[in-house]
mmCIF file of C-alpha atoms in Angstrom:
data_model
loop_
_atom_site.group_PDB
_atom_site.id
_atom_site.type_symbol
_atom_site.label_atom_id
_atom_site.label_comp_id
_atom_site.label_asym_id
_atom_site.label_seq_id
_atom_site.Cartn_x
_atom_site.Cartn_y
_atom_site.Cartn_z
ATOM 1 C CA UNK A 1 50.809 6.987 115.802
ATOM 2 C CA UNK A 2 53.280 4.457 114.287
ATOM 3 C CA UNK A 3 53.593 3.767 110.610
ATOM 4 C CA UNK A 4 53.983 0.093 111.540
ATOM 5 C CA UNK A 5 57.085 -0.200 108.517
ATOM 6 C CA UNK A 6 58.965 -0.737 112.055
ATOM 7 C CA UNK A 7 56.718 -3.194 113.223
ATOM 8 C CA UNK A 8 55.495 -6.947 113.146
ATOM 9 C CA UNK A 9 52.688 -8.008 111.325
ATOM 10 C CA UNK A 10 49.551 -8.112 113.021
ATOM 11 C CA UNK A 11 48.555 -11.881 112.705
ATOM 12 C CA UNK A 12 44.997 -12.281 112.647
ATOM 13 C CA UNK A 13 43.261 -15.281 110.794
ATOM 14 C CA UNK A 14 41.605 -13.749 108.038
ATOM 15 C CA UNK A 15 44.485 -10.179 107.055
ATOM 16 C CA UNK A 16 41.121 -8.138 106.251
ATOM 17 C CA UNK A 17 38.863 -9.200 108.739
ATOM 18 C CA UNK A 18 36.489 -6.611 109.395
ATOM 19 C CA UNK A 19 37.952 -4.145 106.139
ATOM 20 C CA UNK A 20 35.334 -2.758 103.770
ATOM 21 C CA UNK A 21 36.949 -2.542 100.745
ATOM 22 C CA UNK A 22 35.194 -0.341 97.570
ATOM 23 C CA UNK A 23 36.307 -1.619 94.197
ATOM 24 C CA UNK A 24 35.840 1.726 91.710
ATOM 25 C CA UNK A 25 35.662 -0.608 88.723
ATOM 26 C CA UNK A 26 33.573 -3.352 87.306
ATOM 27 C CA UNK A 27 34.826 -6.365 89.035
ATOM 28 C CA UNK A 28 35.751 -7.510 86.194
ATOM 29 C CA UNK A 29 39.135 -5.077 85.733
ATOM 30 C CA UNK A 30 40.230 -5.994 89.352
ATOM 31 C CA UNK A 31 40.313 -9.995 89.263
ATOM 32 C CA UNK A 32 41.957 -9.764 92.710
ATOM 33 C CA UNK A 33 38.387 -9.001 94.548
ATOM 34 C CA UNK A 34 37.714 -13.091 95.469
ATOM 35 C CA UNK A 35 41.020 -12.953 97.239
ATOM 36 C CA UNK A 36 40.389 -10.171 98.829
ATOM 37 C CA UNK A 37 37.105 -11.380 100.365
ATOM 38 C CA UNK A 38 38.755 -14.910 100.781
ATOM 39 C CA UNK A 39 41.169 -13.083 103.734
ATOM 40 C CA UNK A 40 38.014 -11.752 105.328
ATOM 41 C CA UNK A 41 37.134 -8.318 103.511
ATOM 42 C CA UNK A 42 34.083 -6.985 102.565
ATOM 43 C CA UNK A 43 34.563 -5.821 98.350
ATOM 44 C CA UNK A 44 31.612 -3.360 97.834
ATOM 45 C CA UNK A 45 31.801 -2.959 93.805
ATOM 46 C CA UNK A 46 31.050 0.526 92.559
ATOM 47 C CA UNK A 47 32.579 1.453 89.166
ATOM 48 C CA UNK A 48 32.098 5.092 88.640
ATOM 49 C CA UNK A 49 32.022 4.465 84.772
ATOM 50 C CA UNK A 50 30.376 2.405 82.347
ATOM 51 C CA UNK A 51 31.947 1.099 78.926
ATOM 52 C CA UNK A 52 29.635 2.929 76.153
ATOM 53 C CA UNK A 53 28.348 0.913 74.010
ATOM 54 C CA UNK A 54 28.951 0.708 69.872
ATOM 55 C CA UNK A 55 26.600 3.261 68.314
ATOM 56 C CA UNK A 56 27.918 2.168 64.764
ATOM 57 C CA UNK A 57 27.978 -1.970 63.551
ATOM 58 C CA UNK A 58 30.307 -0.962 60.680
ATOM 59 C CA UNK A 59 32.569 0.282 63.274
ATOM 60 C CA UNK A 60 32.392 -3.320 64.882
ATOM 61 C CA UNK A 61 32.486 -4.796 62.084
ATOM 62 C CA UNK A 62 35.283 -2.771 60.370
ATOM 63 C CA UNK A 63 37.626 -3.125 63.719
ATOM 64 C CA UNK A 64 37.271 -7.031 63.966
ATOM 65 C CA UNK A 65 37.823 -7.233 59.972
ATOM 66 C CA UNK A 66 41.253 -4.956 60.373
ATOM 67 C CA UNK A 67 42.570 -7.590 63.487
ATOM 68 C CA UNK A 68 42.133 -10.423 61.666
ATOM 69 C CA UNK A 69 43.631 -8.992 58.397
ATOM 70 C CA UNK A 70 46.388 -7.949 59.950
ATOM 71 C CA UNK A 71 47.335 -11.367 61.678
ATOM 72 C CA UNK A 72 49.614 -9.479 64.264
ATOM 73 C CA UNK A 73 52.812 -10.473 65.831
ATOM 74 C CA UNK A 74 52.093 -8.159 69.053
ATOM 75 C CA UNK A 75 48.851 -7.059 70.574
ATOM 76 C CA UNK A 76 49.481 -3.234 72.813
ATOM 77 C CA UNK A 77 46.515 -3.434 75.119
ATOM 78 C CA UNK A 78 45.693 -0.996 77.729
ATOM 79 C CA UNK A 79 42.351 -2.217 79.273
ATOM 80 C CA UNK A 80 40.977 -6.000 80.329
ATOM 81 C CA UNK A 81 37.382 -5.272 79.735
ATOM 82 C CA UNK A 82 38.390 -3.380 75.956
ATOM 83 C CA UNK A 83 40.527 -6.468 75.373
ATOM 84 C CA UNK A 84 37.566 -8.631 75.507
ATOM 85 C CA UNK A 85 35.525 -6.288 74.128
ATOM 86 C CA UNK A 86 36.986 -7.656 70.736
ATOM 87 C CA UNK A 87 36.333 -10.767 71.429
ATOM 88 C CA UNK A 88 32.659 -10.059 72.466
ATOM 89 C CA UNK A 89 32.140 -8.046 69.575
ATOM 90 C CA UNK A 90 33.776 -11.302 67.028
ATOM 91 C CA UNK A 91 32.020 -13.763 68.236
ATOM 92 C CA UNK A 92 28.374 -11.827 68.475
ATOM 93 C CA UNK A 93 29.701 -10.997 64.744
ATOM 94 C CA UNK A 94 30.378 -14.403 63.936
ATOM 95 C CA UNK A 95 33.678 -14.092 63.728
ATOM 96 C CA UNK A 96 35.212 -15.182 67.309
ATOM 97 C CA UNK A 97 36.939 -18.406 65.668
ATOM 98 C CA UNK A 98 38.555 -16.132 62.948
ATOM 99 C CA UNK A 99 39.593 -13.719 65.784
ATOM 100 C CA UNK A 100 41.163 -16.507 67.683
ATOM 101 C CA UNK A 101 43.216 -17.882 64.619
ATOM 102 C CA UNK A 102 43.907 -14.117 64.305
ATOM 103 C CA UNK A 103 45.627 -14.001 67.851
ATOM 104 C CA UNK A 104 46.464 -16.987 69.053
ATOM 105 C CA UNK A 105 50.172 -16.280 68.306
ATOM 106 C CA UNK A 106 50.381 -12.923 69.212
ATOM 107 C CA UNK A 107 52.378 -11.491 71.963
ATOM 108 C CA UNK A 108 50.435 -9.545 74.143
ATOM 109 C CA UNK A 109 51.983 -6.482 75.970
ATOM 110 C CA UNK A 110 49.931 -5.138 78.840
ATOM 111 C CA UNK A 111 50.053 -1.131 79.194
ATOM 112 C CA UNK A 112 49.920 -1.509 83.030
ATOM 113 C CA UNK A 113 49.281 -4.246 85.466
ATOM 114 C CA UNK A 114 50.261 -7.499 84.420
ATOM 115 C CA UNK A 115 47.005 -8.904 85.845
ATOM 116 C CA UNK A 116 44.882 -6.969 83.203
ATOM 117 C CA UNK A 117 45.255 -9.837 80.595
ATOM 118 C CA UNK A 118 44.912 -13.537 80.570
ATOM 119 C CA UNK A 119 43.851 -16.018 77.093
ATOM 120 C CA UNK A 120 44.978 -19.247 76.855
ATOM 121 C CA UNK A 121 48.313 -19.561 74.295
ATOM 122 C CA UNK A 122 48.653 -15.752 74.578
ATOM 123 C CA UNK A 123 52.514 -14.702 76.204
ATOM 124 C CA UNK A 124 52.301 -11.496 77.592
ATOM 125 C CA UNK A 125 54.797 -8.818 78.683
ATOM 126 C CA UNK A 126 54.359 -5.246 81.015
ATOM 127 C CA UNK A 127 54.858 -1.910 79.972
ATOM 128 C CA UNK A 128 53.829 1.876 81.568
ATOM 129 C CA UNK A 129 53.271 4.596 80.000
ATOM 130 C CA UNK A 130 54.325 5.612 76.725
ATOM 131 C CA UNK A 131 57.628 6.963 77.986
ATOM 132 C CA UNK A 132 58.362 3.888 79.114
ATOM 133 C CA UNK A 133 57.405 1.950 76.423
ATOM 134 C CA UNK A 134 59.486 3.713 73.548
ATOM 135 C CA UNK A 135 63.074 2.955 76.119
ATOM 136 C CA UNK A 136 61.039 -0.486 76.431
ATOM 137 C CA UNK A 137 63.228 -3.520 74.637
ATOM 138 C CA UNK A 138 60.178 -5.068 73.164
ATOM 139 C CA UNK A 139 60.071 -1.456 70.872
ATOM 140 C CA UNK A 140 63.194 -2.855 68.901
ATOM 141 C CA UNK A 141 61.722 -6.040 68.304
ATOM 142 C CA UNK A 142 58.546 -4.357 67.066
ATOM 143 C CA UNK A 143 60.483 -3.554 64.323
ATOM 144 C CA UNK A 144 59.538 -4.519 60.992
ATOM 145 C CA UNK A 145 56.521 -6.541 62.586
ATOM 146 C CA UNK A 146 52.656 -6.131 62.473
ATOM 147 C CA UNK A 147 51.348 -4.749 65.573
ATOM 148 C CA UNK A 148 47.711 -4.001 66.307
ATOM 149 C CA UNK A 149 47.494 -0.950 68.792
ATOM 150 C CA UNK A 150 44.311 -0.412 71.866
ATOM 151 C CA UNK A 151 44.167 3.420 70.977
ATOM 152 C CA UNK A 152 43.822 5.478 74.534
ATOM 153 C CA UNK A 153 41.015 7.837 75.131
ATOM 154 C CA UNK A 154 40.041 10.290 75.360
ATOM 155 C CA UNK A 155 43.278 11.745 73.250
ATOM 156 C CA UNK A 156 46.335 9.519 71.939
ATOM 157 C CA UNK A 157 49.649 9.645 73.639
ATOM 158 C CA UNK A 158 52.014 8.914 71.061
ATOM 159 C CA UNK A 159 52.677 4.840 71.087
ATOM 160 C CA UNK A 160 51.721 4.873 68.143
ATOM 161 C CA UNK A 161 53.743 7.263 66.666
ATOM 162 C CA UNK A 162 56.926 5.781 68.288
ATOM 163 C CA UNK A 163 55.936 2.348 66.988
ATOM 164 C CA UNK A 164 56.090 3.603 63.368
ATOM 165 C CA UNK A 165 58.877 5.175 63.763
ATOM 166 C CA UNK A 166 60.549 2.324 65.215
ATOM 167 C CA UNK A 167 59.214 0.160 61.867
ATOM 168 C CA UNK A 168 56.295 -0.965 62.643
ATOM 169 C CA UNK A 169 53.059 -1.713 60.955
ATOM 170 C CA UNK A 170 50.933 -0.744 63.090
ATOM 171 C CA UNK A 171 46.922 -0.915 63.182
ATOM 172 C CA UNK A 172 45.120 0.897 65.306
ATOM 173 C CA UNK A 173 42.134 -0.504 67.063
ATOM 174 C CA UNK A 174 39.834 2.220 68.468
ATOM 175 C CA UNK A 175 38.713 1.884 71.669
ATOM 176 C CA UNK A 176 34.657 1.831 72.947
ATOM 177 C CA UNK A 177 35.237 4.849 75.569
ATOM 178 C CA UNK A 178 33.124 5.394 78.818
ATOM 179 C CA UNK A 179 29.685 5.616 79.820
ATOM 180 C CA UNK A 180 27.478 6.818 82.740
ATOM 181 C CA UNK A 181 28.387 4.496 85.995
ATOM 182 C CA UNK A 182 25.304 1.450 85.579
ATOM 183 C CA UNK A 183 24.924 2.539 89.478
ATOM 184 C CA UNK A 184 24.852 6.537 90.238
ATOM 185 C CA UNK A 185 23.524 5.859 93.607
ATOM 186 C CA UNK A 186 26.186 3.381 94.627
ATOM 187 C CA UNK A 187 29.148 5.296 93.402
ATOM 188 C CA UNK A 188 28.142 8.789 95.604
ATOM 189 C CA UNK A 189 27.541 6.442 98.447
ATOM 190 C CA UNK A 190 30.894 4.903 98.685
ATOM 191 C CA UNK A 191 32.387 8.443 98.691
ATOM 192 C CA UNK A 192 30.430 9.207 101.487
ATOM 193 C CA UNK A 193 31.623 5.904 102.931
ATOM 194 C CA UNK A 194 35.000 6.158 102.353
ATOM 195 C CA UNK A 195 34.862 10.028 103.772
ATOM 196 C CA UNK A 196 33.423 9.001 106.973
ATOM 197 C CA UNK A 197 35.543 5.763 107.847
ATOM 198 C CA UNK A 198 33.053 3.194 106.698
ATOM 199 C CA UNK A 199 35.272 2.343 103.888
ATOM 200 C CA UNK A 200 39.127 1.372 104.883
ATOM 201 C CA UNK A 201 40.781 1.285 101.362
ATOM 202 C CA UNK A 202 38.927 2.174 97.392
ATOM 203 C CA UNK A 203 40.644 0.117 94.475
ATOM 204 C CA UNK A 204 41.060 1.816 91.236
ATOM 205 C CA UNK A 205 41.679 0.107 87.715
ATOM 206 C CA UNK A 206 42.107 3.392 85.280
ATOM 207 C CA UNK A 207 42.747 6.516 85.433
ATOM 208 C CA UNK A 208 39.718 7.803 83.841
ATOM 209 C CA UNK A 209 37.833 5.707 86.543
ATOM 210 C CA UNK A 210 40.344 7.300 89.439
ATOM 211 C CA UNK A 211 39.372 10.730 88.154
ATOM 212 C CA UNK A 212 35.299 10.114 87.775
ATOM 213 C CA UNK A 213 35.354 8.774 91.783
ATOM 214 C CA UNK A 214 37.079 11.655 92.840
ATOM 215 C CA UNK A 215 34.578 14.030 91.174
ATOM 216 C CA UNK A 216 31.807 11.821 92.483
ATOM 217 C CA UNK A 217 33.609 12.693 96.236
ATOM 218 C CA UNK A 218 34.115 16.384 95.398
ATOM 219 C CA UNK A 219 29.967 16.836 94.079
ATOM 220 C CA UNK A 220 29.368 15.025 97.495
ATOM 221 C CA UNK A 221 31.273 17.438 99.708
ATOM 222 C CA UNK A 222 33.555 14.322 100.705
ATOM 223 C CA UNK A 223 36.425 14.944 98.541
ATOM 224 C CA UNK A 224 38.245 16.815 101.764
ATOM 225 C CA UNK A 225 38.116 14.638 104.198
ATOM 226 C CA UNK A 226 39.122 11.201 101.230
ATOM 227 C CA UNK A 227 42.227 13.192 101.478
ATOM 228 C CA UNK A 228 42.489 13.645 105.086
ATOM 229 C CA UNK A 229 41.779 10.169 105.883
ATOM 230 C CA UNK A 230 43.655 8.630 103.340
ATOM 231 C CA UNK A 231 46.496 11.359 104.392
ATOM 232 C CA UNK A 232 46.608 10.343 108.346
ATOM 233 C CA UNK A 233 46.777 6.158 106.595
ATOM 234 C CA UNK A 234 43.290 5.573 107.704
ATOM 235 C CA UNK A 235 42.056 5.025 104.113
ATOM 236 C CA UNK A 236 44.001 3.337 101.661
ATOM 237 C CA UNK A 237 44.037 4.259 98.037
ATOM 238 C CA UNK A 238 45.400 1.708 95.991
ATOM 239 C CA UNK A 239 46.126 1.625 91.737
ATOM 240 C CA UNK A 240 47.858 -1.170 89.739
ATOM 241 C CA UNK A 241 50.292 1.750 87.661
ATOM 242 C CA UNK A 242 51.316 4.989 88.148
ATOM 243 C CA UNK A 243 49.412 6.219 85.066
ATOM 244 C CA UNK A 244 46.109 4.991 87.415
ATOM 245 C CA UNK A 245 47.497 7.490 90.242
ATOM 246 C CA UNK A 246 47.976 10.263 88.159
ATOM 247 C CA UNK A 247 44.376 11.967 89.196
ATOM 248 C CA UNK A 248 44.952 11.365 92.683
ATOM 249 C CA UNK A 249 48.298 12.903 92.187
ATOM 250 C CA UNK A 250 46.823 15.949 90.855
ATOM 251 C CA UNK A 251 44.291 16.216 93.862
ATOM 252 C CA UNK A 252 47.236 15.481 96.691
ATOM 253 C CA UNK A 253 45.565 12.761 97.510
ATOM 254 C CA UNK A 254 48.213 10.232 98.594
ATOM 255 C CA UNK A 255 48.182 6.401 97.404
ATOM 256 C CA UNK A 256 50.128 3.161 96.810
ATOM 257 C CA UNK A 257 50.878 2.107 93.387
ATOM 258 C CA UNK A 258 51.036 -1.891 93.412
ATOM 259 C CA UNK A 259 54.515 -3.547 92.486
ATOM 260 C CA UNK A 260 53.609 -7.371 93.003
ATOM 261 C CA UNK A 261 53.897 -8.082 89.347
ATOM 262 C CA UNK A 262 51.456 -10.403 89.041
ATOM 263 C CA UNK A 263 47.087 -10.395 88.155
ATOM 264 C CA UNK A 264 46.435 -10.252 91.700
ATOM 265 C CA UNK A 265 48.766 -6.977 91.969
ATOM 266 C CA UNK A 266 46.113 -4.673 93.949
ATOM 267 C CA UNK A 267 45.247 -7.872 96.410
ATOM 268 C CA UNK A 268 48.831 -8.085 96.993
ATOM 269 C CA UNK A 269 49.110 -4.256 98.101
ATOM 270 C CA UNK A 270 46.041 -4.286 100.185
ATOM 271 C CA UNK A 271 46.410 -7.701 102.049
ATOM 272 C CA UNK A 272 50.375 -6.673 102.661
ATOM 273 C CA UNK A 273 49.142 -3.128 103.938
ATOM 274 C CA UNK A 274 46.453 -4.468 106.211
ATOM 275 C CA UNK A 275 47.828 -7.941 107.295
ATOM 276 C CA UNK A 276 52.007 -7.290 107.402
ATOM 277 C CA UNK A 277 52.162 -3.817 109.335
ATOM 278 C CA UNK A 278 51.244 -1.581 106.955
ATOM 279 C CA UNK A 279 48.842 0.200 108.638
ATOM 280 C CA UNK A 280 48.999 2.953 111.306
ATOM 281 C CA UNK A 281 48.967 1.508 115.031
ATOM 282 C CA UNK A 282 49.034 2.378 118.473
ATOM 283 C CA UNK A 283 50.015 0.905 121.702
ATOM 284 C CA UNK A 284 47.813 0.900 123.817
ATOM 285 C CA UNK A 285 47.171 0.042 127.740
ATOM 286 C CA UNK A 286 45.658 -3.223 125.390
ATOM 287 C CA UNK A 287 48.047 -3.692 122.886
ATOM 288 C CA UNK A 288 49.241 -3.004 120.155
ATOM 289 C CA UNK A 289 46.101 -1.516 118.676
ATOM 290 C CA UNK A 290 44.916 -1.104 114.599
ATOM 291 C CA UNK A 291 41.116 0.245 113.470
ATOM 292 C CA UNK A 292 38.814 -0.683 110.792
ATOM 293 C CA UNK A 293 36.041 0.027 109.681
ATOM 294 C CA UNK A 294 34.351 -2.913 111.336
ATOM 295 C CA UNK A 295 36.357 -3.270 114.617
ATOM 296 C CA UNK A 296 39.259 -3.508 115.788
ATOM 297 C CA UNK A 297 42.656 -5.392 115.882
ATOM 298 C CA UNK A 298 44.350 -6.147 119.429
ATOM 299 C CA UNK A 299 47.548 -8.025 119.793
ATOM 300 C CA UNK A 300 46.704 -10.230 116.901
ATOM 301 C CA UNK A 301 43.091 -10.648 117.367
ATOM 302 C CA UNK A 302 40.066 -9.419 115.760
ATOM 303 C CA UNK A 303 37.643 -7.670 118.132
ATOM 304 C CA UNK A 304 34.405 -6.702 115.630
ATOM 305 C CA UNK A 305 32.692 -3.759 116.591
ATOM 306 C CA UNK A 306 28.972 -1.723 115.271
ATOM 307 C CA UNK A 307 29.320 0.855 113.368
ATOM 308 C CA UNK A 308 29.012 3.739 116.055
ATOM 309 C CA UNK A 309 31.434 1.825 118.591
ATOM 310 C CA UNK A 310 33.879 1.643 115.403
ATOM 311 C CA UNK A 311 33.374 5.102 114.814
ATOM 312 C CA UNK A 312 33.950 6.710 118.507
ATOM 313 C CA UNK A 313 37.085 3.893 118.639
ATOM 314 C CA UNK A 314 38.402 5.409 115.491
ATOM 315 C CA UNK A 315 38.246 9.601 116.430
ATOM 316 C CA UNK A 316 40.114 8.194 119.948
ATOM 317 C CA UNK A 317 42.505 6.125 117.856
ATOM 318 C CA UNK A 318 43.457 9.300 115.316
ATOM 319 C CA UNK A 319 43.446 11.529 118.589
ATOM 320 C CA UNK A 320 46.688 9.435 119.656
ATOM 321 C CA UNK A 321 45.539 10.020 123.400
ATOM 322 C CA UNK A 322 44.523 13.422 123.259
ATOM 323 C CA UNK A 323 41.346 14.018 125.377
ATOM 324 C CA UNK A 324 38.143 14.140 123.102
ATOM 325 C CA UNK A 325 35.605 16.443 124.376
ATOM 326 C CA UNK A 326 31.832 15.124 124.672
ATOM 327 C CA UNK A 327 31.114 17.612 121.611
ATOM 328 C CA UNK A 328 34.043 16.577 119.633
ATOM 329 C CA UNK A 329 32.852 12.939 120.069
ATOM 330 C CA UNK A 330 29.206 13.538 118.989
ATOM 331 C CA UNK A 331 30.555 15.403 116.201
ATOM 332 C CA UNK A 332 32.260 12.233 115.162
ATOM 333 C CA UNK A 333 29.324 9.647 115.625
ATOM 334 C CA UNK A 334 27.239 8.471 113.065
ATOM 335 C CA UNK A 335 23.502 9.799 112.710
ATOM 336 C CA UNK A 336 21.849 12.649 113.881
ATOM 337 C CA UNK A 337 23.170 14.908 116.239
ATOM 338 C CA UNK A 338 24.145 12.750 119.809
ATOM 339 C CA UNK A 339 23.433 14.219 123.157
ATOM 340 C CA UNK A 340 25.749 13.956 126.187
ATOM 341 C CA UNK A 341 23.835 11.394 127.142
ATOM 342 C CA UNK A 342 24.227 9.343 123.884
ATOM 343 C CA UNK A 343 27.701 9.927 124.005
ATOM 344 C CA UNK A 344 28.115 8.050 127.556
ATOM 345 C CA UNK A 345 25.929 5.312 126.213
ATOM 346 C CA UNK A 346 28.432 4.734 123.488
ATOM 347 C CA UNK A 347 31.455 4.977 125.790
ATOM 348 C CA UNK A 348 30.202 2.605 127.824
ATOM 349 C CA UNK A 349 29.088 0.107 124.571
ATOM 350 C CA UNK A 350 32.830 0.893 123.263
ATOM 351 C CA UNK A 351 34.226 -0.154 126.895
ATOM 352 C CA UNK A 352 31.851 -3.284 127.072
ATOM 353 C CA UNK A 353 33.231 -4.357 123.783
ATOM 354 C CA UNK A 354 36.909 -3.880 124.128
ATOM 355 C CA UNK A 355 38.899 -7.326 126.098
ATOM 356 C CA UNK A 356 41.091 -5.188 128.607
ATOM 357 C CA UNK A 357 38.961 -2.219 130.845
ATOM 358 C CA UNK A 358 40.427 1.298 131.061
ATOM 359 C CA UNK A 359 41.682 1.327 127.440
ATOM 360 C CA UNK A 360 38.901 4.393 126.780
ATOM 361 C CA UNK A 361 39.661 6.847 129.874
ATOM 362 C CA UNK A 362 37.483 9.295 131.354
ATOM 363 C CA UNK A 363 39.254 12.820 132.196
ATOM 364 C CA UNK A 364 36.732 14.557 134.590
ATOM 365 C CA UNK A 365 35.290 17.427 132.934
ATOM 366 C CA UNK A 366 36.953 17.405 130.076
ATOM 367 C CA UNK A 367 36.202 13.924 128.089
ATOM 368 C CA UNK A 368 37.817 10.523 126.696
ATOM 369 C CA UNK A 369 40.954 9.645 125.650
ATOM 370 C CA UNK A 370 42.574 6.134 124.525
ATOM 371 C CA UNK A 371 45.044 5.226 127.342
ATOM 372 C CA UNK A 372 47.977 5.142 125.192
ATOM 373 C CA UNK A 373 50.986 3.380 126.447
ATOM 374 C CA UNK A 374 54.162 5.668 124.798
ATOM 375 C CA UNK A 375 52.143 8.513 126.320
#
């Protein structure tokens, strides 16, 4: 199987037609879903955590009053939806306008993707993690100047510390923390998906939200085989920073951390993966040959295939030619448990859906293979 870093882009109209695409995050965090469906994707959103909500108004109220008071010169966010959590929480208070004066000067420096943050008159800069942040230039001019701090969860990891030291006055803003996913359901199901090839890349916006997911996957029995597709380049994992990455890190689960620089960071990793050769291929008796998860992609053209046609397409496609048996192909279908019988039928669907004949081969007596040309 190539790595297709050697080859030409695969130019089909739409670079995600027939890619389901899971966005573990409200929709929200990840601003780059509409483009992603614009170039043909399907975005299924499942966030596998929900922001908690303020059990205390004097908290609210206390937080919004210390912002305002402080008037800052820099604003150290880590989070888009906690960012506008202030502003939710002024405004319901009454204060919103006050909040506004408050910030409209500010310099805004984004913990993370730059696409996290947007409001009108705000300049904004990206930093990483806190390592990162205390070599960062924009440390030294913190000096001396008021700077209101998003505290991480669920412990601190020092920026604040290394901002005082550096001079600054810092105020800490607490942040509202995680809740229970508003959809349980829909976050175990796209595990499942993404384990058994329904699902062609997951998108993930923290790391807390990275780590839930993959416990999700590892209560459902599909944490394995995540890492085996997304290990043979069949599913892509994608995160806007490193810090994002660090739980699949931890469960060697490989992934691509986004380096377009811009809001639409994770759109620009997935559309270049999918749509400029960064996906696995084959060449095949048909062409030069990528899978999705609904169809296929043939010398620049889209073929669109159900769900158990993609499926027996895709265990040929990850065999690289090697002969399938009839059991190793049921095994790999959809559904119940498929007879020799049902197998043939879905051969024979596969062949009928595929532009050139004798791309799926039969070996007699021992199965299928995909007639791959370097073989």
């Amino acid at each position: 199987m190539t790595r297709s870093a050697t080859q030409p882009p695969l130019r089909v109209e739409s670079a995600l037609a027939g890619c389901s695409i899971v966005v573990a995050a409200d929709r929200r965090s990840i601003d780059s879903a509409a483009v992603l469906e614009r170039q043909g994707a399907t975005v299924l959103a499942s966030p596998p955590l929900g922001v908690a909500p303020r059990a205390d108004a004097t908290e609210v109220r206390t937080t919004i009053a210390a912002l305002i008071a402080a008037q800052p010169e820099f604003v150290v966010v880590t989070t888009w939806a906690e960012y506008w959590n202030w502003w939710d929480d002024a405004y319901a208070g009454g204060r919103g306008e006050e909040l506004d004066h408050a910030l409209r000067d500010a310099q805004v420096v984004i913990r993370g993707s730059a696409m996290s943050v947007e409001s009108p008159g705000h300049q904004s800069s990206v930093l990483r993690p806190a390592e990162e942040v205390a070599a960062h230039a924009l440390v030294s001019a913190m000096a001396g100047r008021r700077v209101a701090v998003q505290r991480q969860r669920p412990v601190s990891d020092g920026l604040e510390a290394i901002l005082i030291e550096a001079g600054a006055a810092v105020v800490g803003v607490p942040a509202r923390g995680w809740g229970p996913p508003p959809d349980p359901a829909r976050v175990r199901r796209s595990t499942v998906q993404a384990a058994a090839g329904e699902v062609d890349a997951v998108l993930f916006a923290s790391a807390a939200g990275s780590a839930a997911w993959l416990a999700v996957a590892e209560s459902e029995g599909a944490l394995d085989a995540v890492r085996r597709r997304a290990s043979n380049g069949r599913l892509l994992l994608a995160t806007p920073t490193p810090i994002v990455a660090g739980p699949l890190r931890a469960a060697r689960i490989p992934s691509v951390v986004a380096e377009c620089g811009n809001r639409a960071a994770l759109a620009c990793a997935v559309i270049a993966h999918f749509g400029e050769g960064g996906a696995p291929s084959l060449r095949t008796d048909a062409g030069r040959m990528e899978v999705r998860s609904g169809g296929a992609v043939i010398d620049e053209r889209f073929i669109p295939l159900p769900r158990t046609s993609a499926s027996l397409l895709d265990a040929l496609f990850l065999a690289e030619g090697r002969v399938l048996s009839r059991a190793e192909i049921a095994r790999s279908l959809p559904g119940a448990p498929r007879s020799g019988h049902a197998v043939e039928a879905a051969v024979a669907r596969l062949r009928d859906a595929l532009p050139v004949s004798g791309v799926v081969q039969t070996v007699v007596k021992r199965g299928y293979r995909l007639a791959v040309a370097d073989l």
